[in-house]
mmCIF file of C-alpha atoms in Angstrom:
data_model
loop_
_atom_site.group_PDB
_atom_site.id
_atom_site.type_symbol
_atom_site.label_atom_id
_atom_site.label_comp_id
_atom_site.label_asym_id
_atom_site.label_seq_id
_atom_site.Cartn_x
_atom_site.Cartn_y
_atom_site.Cartn_z
ATOM 1 C CA ALA A 1 0.032 0.005 0.157
ATOM 2 C CA GLN A 2 2.701 2.408 0.762
ATOM 3 C CA ALA A 3 4.535 1.726 -2.575
ATOM 4 C CA ALA A 4 1.229 2.231 -4.291
ATOM 5 C CA GLN A 5 0.910 5.751 -2.960
ATOM 6 C CA HIS A 6 3.993 6.570 -4.941
ATOM 7 C CA SER A 7 3.149 4.915 -8.206
ATOM 8 C CA THR A 8 2.330 6.639 -11.244
ATOM 9 C CA GLN A 9 0.368 3.675 -12.594
ATOM 10 C CA VAL A 10 -3.098 2.805 -11.994
ATOM 11 C CA CYS A 11 -2.985 0.395 -9.029
ATOM 12 C CA ALA A 12 -5.434 -2.323 -7.844
ATOM 13 C CA TYR A 13 -5.330 -4.814 -4.862
ATOM 14 C CA TYR A 14 -6.761 -8.283 -4.572
ATOM 15 C CA ASP A 15 -6.363 -10.638 -1.783
ATOM 16 C CA ALA A 16 -6.228 -14.200 -3.226
ATOM 17 C CA GLY A 17 -6.064 -15.826 0.302
ATOM 18 C CA ASP A 18 -9.040 -18.211 0.019
ATOM 19 C CA LEU A 19 -9.316 -18.416 -3.807
ATOM 20 C CA PRO A 20 -8.748 -21.877 -5.482
ATOM 21 C CA GLY A 21 -5.872 -21.636 -7.932
ATOM 22 C CA PRO A 22 -7.770 -22.442 -10.874
ATOM 23 C CA ALA A 23 -10.224 -19.702 -10.346
ATOM 24 C CA LEU A 24 -7.376 -17.035 -10.141
ATOM 25 C CA ALA A 25 -7.453 -15.776 -13.739
ATOM 26 C CA SER A 26 -11.301 -15.501 -14.212
ATOM 27 C CA THR A 27 -11.761 -13.962 -10.720
ATOM 28 C CA LEU A 28 -9.071 -11.371 -11.406
ATOM 29 C CA VAL A 29 -10.342 -10.600 -14.972
ATOM 30 C CA ARG A 30 -13.903 -10.261 -13.698
ATOM 31 C CA GLU A 31 -12.869 -7.832 -10.808
ATOM 32 C CA LEU A 32 -10.490 -5.679 -12.966
ATOM 33 C CA ALA A 33 -12.867 -5.535 -16.092
ATOM 34 C CA ALA A 34 -15.732 -4.347 -13.723
ATOM 35 C CA ARG A 35 -13.496 -1.750 -12.238
ATOM 36 C CA PHE A 36 -11.666 -0.513 -15.415
ATOM 37 C CA ALA A 37 -13.569 -1.311 -18.476
ATOM 38 C CA THR A 38 -16.997 0.224 -17.373
ATOM 39 C CA GLN A 39 -16.028 3.498 -18.878
ATOM 40 C CA GLU A 40 -15.852 2.003 -22.407
ATOM 41 C CA GLN A 41 -18.872 1.225 -24.549
ATOM 42 C CA GLY A 42 -19.381 -2.349 -24.471
ATOM 43 C CA GLY A 43 -15.875 -2.860 -22.728
ATOM 44 C CA LEU A 44 -17.225 -5.381 -20.489
ATOM 45 C CA ARG A 45 -18.841 -7.488 -23.142
ATOM 46 C CA ARG A 46 -15.713 -7.527 -25.161
ATOM 47 C CA ILE A 47 -13.769 -8.826 -22.335
ATOM 48 C CA LEU A 48 -16.074 -11.151 -20.647
ATOM 49 C CA LEU A 49 -16.922 -13.487 -23.642
ATOM 50 C CA PRO A 50 -19.138 -16.280 -22.951
ATOM 51 C CA GLY A 51 -17.274 -19.472 -23.026
ATOM 52 C CA ALA A 52 -13.688 -17.910 -22.656
ATOM 53 C CA SER A 53 -11.418 -19.314 -20.000
ATOM 54 C CA GLY A 54 -10.146 -17.150 -17.433
ATOM 55 C CA VAL A 55 -6.736 -16.811 -19.082
ATOM 56 C CA GLU A 56 -8.400 -16.001 -22.376
ATOM 57 C CA ALA A 57 -10.423 -13.241 -20.711
ATOM 58 C CA LEU A 58 -7.195 -12.044 -19.108
ATOM 59 C CA ARG A 59 -5.484 -11.833 -22.446
ATOM 60 C CA THR A 60 -8.452 -9.902 -23.938
ATOM 61 C CA PHE A 61 -8.303 -7.521 -20.793
ATOM 62 C CA ASP A 62 -4.583 -7.023 -21.620
ATOM 63 C CA THR A 63 -5.342 -6.143 -25.157
ATOM 64 C CA PHE A 64 -8.017 -3.721 -23.898
ATOM 65 C CA LEU A 65 -5.362 -1.978 -21.726
ATOM 66 C CA GLN A 66 -2.926 -1.967 -24.724
ATOM 67 C CA GLN A 67 -5.477 -0.103 -26.896
ATOM 68 C CA ARG A 68 -5.986 2.531 -24.120
ATOM 69 C CA ASN A 69 -2.204 2.613 -23.766
ATOM 70 C CA ASP A 70 -2.535 1.919 -20.232
ATOM 71 C CA ASN A 71 -0.593 -0.214 -17.669
ATOM 72 C CA LEU A 72 -1.937 -1.651 -14.491
ATOM 73 C CA LEU A 73 0.020 -2.367 -11.244
ATOM 74 C CA LEU A 74 -1.821 -5.285 -9.448
ATOM 75 C CA VAL A 75 -0.903 -5.960 -6.059
ATOM 76 C CA LEU A 76 -1.715 -9.806 -5.337
ATOM 77 C CA ASP A 77 -1.767 -10.597 -1.520
ATOM 78 C CA ASN A 78 -1.312 -13.983 -0.221
ATOM 79 C CA ALA A 79 -0.102 -15.153 -3.573
ATOM 80 C CA HIS A 80 1.854 -18.025 -1.745
ATOM 81 C CA ARG A 81 -1.507 -19.788 -1.371
ATOM 82 C CA ILE A 82 -2.130 -20.038 -5.066
ATOM 83 C CA PRO A 83 -0.655 -23.171 -6.868
ATOM 84 C CA VAL A 84 2.491 -22.119 -8.957
ATOM 85 C CA GLU A 85 0.871 -23.297 -12.207
ATOM 86 C CA ASN A 86 -2.016 -21.041 -12.000
ATOM 87 C CA LEU A 87 0.195 -18.163 -10.806
ATOM 88 C CA ARG A 88 2.632 -18.698 -13.754
ATOM 89 C CA ASP A 89 -0.361 -18.787 -16.218
ATOM 90 C CA VAL A 90 -1.664 -15.507 -15.002
ATOM 91 C CA LEU A 91 1.731 -13.935 -14.984
ATOM 92 C CA HIS A 92 2.365 -14.986 -18.617
ATOM 93 C CA ALA A 93 -0.914 -14.008 -19.882
ATOM 94 C CA THR A 94 -0.462 -10.308 -19.710
ATOM 95 C CA THR A 95 2.091 -7.666 -20.429
ATOM 96 C CA ARG A 96 0.208 -4.641 -19.338
ATOM 97 C CA ILE A 97 -0.456 -5.855 -15.971
ATOM 98 C CA HIS A 98 2.624 -5.577 -13.614
ATOM 99 C CA PHE A 99 2.301 -7.673 -10.618
ATOM 100 C CA VAL A 100 3.455 -7.297 -6.996
ATOM 101 C CA LEU A 101 3.018 -10.655 -5.390
ATOM 102 C CA LEU A 102 2.805 -10.500 -1.554
ATOM 103 C CA CYS A 103 3.847 -13.738 -0.020
ATOM 104 C CA GLN A 104 4.702 -15.357 3.393
ATOM 105 C CA PRO A 105 7.651 -17.663 3.345
ATOM 106 C CA HIS A 106 6.398 -20.773 1.648
ATOM 107 C CA ASP A 107 7.736 -23.616 -0.765
ATOM 108 C CA ASN A 108 5.452 -22.106 -3.529
ATOM 109 C CA VAL A 109 7.740 -19.011 -3.577
ATOM 110 C CA ARG A 110 10.877 -20.755 -4.129
ATOM 111 C CA GLN A 111 9.059 -22.904 -6.910
ATOM 112 C CA LEU A 112 7.688 -19.844 -8.563
ATOM 113 C CA GLU A 113 11.250 -18.389 -8.555
ATOM 114 C CA ALA A 114 12.571 -21.358 -10.248
ATOM 115 C CA MET A 115 9.864 -21.511 -12.912
ATOM 116 C CA THR A 116 9.562 -17.819 -13.808
ATOM 117 C CA GLY A 117 12.919 -16.269 -12.944
ATOM 118 C CA LEU A 118 11.558 -13.777 -10.502
ATOM 119 C CA GLN A 119 13.459 -12.986 -7.426
ATOM 120 C CA ARG A 120 11.837 -12.355 -4.132
ATOM 121 C CA GLU A 121 12.313 -9.075 -2.146
ATOM 122 C CA SER A 122 12.091 -9.293 1.434
ATOM 123 C CA LEU A 123 10.005 -6.448 3.043
ATOM 124 C CA GLN A 124 12.106 -5.360 6.177
ATOM 125 C CA GLY A 125 9.987 -2.471 7.416
ATOM 126 C CA TRP A 126 11.153 0.754 8.812
ATOM 127 C CA ASP A 127 14.224 1.005 10.936
ATOM 128 C CA ILE A 128 14.028 2.656 14.611
ATOM 129 C CA ASP A 129 15.007 6.133 13.453
ATOM 130 C CA THR A 130 12.302 6.111 10.801
ATOM 131 C CA VAL A 131 9.813 4.840 13.278
ATOM 132 C CA ALA A 132 10.732 7.692 15.729
ATOM 133 C CA ALA A 133 10.552 10.342 12.940
ATOM 134 C CA ALA A 134 7.136 8.956 11.804
ATOM 135 C CA VAL A 135 5.731 9.188 15.556
ATOM 136 C CA ALA A 136 7.104 12.618 16.121
ATOM 137 C CA ASP A 137 5.444 13.670 12.748
ATOM 138 C CA LEU A 138 2.100 12.597 14.159
ATOM 139 C CA GLY A 139 2.700 14.217 17.563
ATOM 140 C CA GLY A 140 3.809 11.249 19.373
ATOM 141 C CA HIS A 141 6.852 10.440 21.719
ATOM 142 C CA ALA A 142 8.483 7.544 23.318
ATOM 143 C CA SER A 143 11.702 6.278 24.845
ATOM 144 C CA ALA A 144 14.114 4.367 22.605
ATOM 145 C CA LEU A 145 12.740 1.159 24.087
ATOM 146 C CA GLY A 146 9.169 2.243 23.154
ATOM 147 C CA TYR A 147 10.188 2.926 19.625
ATOM 148 C CA GLU A 148 11.841 -0.399 19.383
ATOM 149 C CA GLN A 149 8.846 -2.252 20.877
ATOM 150 C CA LEU A 150 6.700 -0.369 18.344
ATOM 151 C CA ARG A 151 8.890 -1.173 15.553
ATOM 152 C CA SER A 152 8.791 -4.986 16.683
ATOM 153 C CA TYR A 153 5.063 -5.075 17.246
ATOM 154 C CA THR A 154 4.335 -3.689 13.803
ATOM 155 C CA GLY A 155 7.290 -5.258 11.890
ATOM 156 C CA GLY A 156 8.204 -1.711 11.091
ATOM 157 C CA LEU A 157 5.492 -1.675 8.430
ATOM 158 C CA PRO A 158 4.638 2.037 7.546
ATOM 159 C CA LEU A 159 0.984 2.011 7.647
ATOM 160 C CA TYR A 160 0.793 -0.073 10.886
ATOM 161 C CA VAL A 161 3.358 2.265 12.543
ATOM 162 C CA GLU A 162 1.466 5.294 11.477
ATOM 163 C CA SER A 163 -1.743 3.795 12.698
ATOM 164 C CA ALA A 164 -0.351 3.022 16.228
ATOM 165 C CA ALA A 165 1.184 6.538 16.190
ATOM 166 C CA ARG A 166 -2.222 8.039 15.568
ATOM 167 C CA VAL A 167 -3.921 6.035 18.257
ATOM 168 C CA ALA A 168 -1.246 6.939 20.818
ATOM 169 C CA ALA A 169 -1.524 10.782 19.693
ATOM 170 C CA GLU A 170 -5.482 10.678 19.960
ATOM 171 C CA GLU A 171 -5.955 8.371 23.006
ATOM 172 C CA TYR A 172 -2.705 8.585 24.976
ATOM 173 C CA LYS A 173 -1.549 12.122 24.624
ATOM 174 C CA GLY A 174 1.029 11.141 22.195
ATOM 175 C CA ASP A 175 2.877 8.655 24.516
ATOM 176 C CA ILE A 176 3.834 5.377 22.749
ATOM 177 C CA ASP A 177 5.280 3.927 25.790
#
C-alpha cells in the first residue's frame, strides 16, 4: 500500500487468500474489468466473452489495456496460497499488468522463482530512526525502548506504525510507551 501511494500507474489490490488456484485468472479479470472497463462502450462485453477461459479473458483485458495505452499495477496478496502453475499462467497471460506478489515464506515462493525467474524481495519495514520520525510527525513521543517495541510489534510496516502512532496521539496524549 505504501509503494502504491507513490506509483504513477493505476493500482489495484486483490487478496487471493481463499481463492482456489484454477479460479485465479477468471476472478481477477472479472474484478479488473468491472473496475476499469465500465467507462468504455461495450468494454465489459468484449472482455467477458461467454465460454472464454479465465486466461483467455485476461489476455483480452490485456489487449483492452494496450488499446488504451494503459498499464496496471496489481498487488496480489497471499499469492503463496495459489498453486504455482496457476500463478505462472496469469503472469504469462499479460504484458500490461505488472504484478507485485505479496507472499509469506512458503515452498511455493521458491518454486515460483525457479519456474519464472522472479526474485523475491523481503520487506524489512522501517528502522527505529524512521519509526521515531514518523511518530514525531504525528505528534507522538516515546523512549528508545518504546520506539523499538513499536517497530517490533508492527514489523516496522509503515501503515501499521502510522496507525499506532495516531492512536497514541489521540488516545494517550502522544505517549507510545
